[in-house]
CSV table of C-alpha atoms in Angstrom, one decimal:
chain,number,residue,atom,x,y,z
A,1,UNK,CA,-39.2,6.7,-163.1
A,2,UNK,CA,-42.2,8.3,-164.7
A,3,UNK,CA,-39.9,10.0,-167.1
A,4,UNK,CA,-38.2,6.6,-168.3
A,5,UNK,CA,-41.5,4.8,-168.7
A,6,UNK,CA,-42.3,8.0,-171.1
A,7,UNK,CA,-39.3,7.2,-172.9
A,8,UNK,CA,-38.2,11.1,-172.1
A,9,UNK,CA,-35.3,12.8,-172.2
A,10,UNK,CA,-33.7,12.1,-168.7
A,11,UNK,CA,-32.3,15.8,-169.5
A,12,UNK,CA,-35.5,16.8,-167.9
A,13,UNK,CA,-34.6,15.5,-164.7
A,14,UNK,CA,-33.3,18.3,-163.8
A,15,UNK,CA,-36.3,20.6,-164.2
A,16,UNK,CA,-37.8,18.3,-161.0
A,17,UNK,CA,-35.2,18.6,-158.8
A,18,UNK,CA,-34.9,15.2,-157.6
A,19,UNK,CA,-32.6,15.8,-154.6
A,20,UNK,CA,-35.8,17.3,-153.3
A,21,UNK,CA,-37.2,14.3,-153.0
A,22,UNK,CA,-33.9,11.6,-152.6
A,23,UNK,CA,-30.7,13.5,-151.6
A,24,UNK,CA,-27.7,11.8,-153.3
A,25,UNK,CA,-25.9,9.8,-152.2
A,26,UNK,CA,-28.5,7.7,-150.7
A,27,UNK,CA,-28.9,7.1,-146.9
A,28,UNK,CA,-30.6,3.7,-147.0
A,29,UNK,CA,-32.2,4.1,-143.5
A,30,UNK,CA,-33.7,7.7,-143.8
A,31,UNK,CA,-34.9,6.5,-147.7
A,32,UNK,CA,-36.3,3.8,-145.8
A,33,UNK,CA,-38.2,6.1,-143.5
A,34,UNK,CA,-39.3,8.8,-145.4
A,35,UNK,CA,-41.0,5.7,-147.4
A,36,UNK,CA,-42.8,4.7,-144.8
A,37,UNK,CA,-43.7,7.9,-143.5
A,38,UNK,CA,-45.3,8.5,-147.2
A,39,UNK,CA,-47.1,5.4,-147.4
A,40,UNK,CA,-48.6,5.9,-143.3
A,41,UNK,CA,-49.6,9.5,-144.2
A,42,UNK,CA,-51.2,8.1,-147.2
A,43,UNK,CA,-53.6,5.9,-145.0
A,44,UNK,CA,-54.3,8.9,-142.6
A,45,UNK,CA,-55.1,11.0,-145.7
A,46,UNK,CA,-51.7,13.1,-145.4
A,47,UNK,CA,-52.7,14.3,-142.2
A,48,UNK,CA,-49.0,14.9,-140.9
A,49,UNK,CA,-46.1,15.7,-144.0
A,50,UNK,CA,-42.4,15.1,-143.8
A,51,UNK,CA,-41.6,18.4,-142.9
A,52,UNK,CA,-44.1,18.5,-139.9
A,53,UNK,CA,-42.5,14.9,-138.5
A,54,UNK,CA,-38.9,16.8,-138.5
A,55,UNK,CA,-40.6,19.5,-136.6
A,56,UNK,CA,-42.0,17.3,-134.1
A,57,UNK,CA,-38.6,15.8,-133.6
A,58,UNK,CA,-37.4,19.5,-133.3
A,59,UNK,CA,-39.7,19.8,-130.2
A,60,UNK,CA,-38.6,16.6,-128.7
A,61,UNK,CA,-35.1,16.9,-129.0
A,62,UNK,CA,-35.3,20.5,-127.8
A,63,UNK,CA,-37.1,19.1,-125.1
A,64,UNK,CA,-35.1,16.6,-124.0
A,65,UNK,CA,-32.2,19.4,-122.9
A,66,UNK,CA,-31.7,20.0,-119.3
A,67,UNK,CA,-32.4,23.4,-117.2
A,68,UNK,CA,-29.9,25.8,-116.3
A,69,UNK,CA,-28.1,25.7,-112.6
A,70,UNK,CA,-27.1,28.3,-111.0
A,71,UNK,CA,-25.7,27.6,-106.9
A,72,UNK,CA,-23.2,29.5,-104.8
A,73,UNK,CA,-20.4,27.6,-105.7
A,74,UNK,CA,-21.7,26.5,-109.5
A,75,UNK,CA,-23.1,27.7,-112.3
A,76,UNK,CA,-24.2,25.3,-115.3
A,77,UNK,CA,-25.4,26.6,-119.1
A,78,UNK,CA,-24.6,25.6,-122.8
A,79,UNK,CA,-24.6,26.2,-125.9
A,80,UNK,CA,-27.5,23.9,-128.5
A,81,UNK,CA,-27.3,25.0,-132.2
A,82,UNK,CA,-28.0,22.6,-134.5
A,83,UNK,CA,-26.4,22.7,-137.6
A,84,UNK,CA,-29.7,22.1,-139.6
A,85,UNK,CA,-33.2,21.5,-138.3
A,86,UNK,CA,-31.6,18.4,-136.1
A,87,UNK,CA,-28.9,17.5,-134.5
A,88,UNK,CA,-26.4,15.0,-133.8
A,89,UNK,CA,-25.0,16.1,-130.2
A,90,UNK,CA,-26.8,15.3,-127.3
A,91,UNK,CA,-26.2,15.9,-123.5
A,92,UNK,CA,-27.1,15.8,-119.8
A,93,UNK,CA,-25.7,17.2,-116.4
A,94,UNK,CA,-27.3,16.7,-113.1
A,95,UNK,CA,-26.1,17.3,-109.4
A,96,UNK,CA,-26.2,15.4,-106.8
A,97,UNK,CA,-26.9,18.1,-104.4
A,98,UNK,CA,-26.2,16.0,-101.0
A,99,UNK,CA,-22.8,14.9,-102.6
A,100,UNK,CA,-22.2,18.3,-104.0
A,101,UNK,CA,-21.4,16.4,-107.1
A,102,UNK,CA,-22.2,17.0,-110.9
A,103,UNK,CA,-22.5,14.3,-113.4
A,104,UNK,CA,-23.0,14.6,-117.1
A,105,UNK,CA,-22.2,13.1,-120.5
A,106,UNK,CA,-22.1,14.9,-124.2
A,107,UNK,CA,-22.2,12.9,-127.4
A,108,UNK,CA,-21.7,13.6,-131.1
A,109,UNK,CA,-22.9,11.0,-133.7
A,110,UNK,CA,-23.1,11.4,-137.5
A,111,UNK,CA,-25.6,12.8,-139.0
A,112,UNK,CA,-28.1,16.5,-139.0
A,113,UNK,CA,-31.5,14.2,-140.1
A,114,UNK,CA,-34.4,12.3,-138.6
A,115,UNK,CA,-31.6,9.3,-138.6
A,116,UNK,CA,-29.5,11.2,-136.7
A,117,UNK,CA,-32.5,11.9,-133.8
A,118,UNK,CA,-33.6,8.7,-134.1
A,119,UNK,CA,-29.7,7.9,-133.2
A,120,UNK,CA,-29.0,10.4,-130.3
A,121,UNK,CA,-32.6,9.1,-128.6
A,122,UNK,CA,-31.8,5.8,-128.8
A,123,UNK,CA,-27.8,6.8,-127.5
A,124,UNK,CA,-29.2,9.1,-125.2
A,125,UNK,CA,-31.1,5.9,-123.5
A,126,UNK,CA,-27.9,4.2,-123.3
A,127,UNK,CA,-26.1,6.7,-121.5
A,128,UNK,CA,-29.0,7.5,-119.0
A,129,UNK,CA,-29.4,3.4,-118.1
A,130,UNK,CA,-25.8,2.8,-117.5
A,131,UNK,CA,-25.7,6.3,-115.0
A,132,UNK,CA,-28.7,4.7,-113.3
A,133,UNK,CA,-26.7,1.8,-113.1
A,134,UNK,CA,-24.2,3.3,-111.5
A,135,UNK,CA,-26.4,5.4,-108.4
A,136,UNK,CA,-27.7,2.3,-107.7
A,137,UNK,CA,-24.2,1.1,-107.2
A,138,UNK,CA,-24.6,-1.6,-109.9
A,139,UNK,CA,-21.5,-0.1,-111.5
A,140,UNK,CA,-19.1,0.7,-109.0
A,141,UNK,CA,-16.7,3.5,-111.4
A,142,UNK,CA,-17.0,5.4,-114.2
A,143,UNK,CA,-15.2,3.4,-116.2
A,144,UNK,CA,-17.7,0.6,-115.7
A,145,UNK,CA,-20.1,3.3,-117.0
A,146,UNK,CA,-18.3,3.6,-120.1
A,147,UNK,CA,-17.2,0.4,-120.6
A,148,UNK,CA,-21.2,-0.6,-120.5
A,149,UNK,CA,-22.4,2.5,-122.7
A,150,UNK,CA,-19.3,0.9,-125.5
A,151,UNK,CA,-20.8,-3.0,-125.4
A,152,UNK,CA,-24.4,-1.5,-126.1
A,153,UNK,CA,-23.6,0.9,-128.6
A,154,UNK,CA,-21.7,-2.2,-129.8
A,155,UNK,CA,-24.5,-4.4,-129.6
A,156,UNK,CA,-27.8,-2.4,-130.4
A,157,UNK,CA,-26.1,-0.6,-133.6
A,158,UNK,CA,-24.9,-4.1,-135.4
A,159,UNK,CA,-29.0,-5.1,-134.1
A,160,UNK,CA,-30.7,-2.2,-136.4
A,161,UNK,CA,-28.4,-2.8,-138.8
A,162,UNK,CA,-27.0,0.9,-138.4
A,163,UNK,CA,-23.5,0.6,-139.9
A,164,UNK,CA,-20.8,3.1,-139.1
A,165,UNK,CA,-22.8,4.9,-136.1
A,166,UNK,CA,-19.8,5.8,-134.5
A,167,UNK,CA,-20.0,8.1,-131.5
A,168,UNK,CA,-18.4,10.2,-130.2
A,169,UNK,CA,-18.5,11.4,-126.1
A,170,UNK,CA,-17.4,12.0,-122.7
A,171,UNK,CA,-18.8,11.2,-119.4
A,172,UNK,CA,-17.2,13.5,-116.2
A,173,UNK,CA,-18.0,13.6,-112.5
A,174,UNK,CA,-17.1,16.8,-111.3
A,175,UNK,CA,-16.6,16.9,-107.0
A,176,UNK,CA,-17.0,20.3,-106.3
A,177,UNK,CA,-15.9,20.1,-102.8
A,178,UNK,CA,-12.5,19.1,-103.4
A,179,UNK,CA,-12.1,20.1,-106.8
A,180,UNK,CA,-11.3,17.5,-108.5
A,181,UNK,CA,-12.6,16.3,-112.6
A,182,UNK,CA,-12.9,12.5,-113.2
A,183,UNK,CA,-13.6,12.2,-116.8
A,184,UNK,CA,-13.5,9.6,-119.3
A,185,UNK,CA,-13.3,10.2,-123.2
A,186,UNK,CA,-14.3,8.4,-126.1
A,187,UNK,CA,-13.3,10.3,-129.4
A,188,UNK,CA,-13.5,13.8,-127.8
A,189,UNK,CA,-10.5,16.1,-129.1
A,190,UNK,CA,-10.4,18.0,-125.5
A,191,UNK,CA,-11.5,20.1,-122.8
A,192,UNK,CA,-11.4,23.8,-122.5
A,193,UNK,CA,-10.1,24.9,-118.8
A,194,UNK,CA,-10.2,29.0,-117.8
A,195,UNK,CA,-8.1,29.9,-115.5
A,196,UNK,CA,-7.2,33.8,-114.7
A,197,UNK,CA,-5.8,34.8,-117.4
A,198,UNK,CA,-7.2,32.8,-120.1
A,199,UNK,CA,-8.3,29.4,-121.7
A,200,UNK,CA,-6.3,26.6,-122.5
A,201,UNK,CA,-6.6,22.9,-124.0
A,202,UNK,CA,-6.6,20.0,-122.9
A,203,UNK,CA,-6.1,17.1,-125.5
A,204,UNK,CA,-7.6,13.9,-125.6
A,205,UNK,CA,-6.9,10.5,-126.9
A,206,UNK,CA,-9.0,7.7,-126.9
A,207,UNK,CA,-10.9,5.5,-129.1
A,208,UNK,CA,-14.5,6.5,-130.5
A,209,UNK,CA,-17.8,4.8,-128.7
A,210,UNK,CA,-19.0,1.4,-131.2
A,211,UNK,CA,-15.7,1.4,-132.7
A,212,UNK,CA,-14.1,-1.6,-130.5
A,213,UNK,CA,-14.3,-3.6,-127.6
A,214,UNK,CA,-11.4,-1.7,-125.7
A,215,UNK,CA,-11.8,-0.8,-121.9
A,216,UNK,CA,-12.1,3.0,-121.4
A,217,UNK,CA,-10.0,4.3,-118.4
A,218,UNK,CA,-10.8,7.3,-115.9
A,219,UNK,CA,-8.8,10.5,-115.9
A,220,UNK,CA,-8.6,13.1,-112.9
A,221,UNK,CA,-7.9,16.8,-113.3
A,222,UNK,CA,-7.1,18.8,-110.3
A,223,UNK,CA,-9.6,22.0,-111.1
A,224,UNK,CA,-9.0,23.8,-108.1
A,225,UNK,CA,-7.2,26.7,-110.1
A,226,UNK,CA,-9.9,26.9,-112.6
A,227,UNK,CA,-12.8,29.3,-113.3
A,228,UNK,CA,-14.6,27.2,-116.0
A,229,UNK,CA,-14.5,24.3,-117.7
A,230,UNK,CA,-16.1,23.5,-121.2
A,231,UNK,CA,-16.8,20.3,-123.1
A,232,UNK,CA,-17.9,20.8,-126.6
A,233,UNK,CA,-17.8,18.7,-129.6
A,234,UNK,CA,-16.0,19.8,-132.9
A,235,UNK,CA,-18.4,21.8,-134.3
A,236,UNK,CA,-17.3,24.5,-132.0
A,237,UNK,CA,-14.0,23.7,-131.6
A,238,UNK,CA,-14.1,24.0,-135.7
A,239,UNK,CA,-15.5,27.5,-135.4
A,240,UNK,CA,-13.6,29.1,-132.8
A,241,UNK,CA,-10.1,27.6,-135.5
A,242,UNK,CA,-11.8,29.4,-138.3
A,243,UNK,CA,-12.9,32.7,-136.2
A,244,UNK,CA,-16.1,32.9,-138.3
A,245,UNK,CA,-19.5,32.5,-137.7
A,246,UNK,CA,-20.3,32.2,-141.1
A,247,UNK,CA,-17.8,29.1,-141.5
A,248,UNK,CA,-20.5,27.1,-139.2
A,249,UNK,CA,-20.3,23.5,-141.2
A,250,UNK,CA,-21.5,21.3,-138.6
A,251,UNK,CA,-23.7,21.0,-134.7
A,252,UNK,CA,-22.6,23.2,-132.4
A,253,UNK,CA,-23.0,22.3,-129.1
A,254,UNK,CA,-20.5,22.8,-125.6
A,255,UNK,CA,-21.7,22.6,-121.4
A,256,UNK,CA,-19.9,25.2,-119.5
A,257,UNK,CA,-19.4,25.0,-116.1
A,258,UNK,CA,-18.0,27.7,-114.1
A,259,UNK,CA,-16.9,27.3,-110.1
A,260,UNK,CA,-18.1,30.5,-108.6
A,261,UNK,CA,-15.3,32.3,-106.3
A,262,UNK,CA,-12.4,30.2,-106.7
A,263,UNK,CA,-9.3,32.3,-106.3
A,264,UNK,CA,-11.6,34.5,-103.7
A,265,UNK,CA,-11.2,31.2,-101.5
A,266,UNK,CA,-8.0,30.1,-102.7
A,267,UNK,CA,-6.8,33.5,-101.2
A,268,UNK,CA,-8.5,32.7,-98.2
């Protein structure tokens, strides 16, 4: 702009490096905020830059993650690697320790940018009402959860005008007890089992979260043959199909579960 009103050569665009500034093409929403974040650390005599906001959305986001578990019968961890300085997956586990149950979502939306954690926080919100919903026995399946989380991410998204936030996810119940895996997907490609002699893949079909009204369904796996079971989203489903490290091109993000002693008291 300062160029054109010098009636420049535009060639010297290119000595600035604009994309610093405005990547191309042009995401209307994070234009939109880095604007405003420009004009409020104006007022507060640039107190706080742009790159010191996408730190402190670092620290949240990397706060938000749960805590290992570690039981007799269960072990929880994962895997968090953000492609960039953000990410676009989110998750949550928890156990219901008098029901010897675990619960947990994962989620993938578009995006590696201060959009994208504005996205999974407000997503993340979603998910965590409807499963509050549902232990207060306001939603009486899973598939009420999901069907709830889809109407929301419906709603909200069209709301803030946030076109195309398509997500992708899937919520599980895991009853350790009798080994069983009730799951519901929304977009997710599949789920890793381990049994003993190796891994194998479950595919998935189902329609992605905000896409359309339809009902999600539950699934049930019979996991009592199974050492571990991993959801991920396709970041690392990418890289383990391209063997590389290197090739990483996107989030990387997976919960593995492992039952502790299974064929020791399948023997038994």
């Amino acid at each position: 702009m300062f160029l054109s009103k010098q009636n420049m050569n535009n060639t010297k665009l290119k000595d600035l490096n604009i994309n610093y500034f405005i990547a191309t093409p042009i995401d209307k929403d994070l234009f939109t905020l880095q604007i405003a974040t420009f004009f409020n650390n104006f007022k507060l005599g640039f107190s706080t830059t742009l790159e010191e906001t996408v730190k402190k959305a670092q620290i949240n986001q990397a706060e938000t993650l749960p805590d290992f578990i570690d039981k007799d019968d269960l072990a929880v961890d994962y895997i968090y690697s953000p492609y960039l300085n953000l990410s676009g997956d989110l998750f949550k586990y928890w156990l219901d320790e008098e029901q010897n149950i675990l619960y947990g979502y994962l989620f993938d939306c578009t995006g590696h940018d201060l959009i994208a954690w504005r996205q999974t926080a407000k997503i993340k919100t979603i998910f965590n009402y409807a499963f509050r919903f549902y232990d207060k026995k306001v939603f009486k399946s899973l598939t009420e959860v999901m069907n709830n989380i889809n109407e929301e991410i419906l709603f909200q998204m069209d709301t803030d005008s946030d076109t195309s936030a398509y997500v992708v996810a899937i919520i599980f119940k895991l009853d350790i007890q009798n080994k069983k895996l009730y799951y519901i997907p929304a977009g997710m490609p599949n789920i890793l089992l381990k049994d003993k002699l190796a891994y194998r893949e479950i595919a998935l079909c189902s329609n992605l979260l905000g896409f359309s009204t339809d009902n999600y369904q539950e699934e049930v796996l019979d996991v009592s043959n199974v050492e571990e079971i991993v959801f991920c989203t396709d970041g690392l489903s990418d890289l383990l199909t391209l063997g590389n490290i290197q090739n990483k091109k996107d989030d990387i993000t997976a919960i593995f579960i492992k039952l502790k002693n299974v064929f020791e008291s399948n023997t038994k």
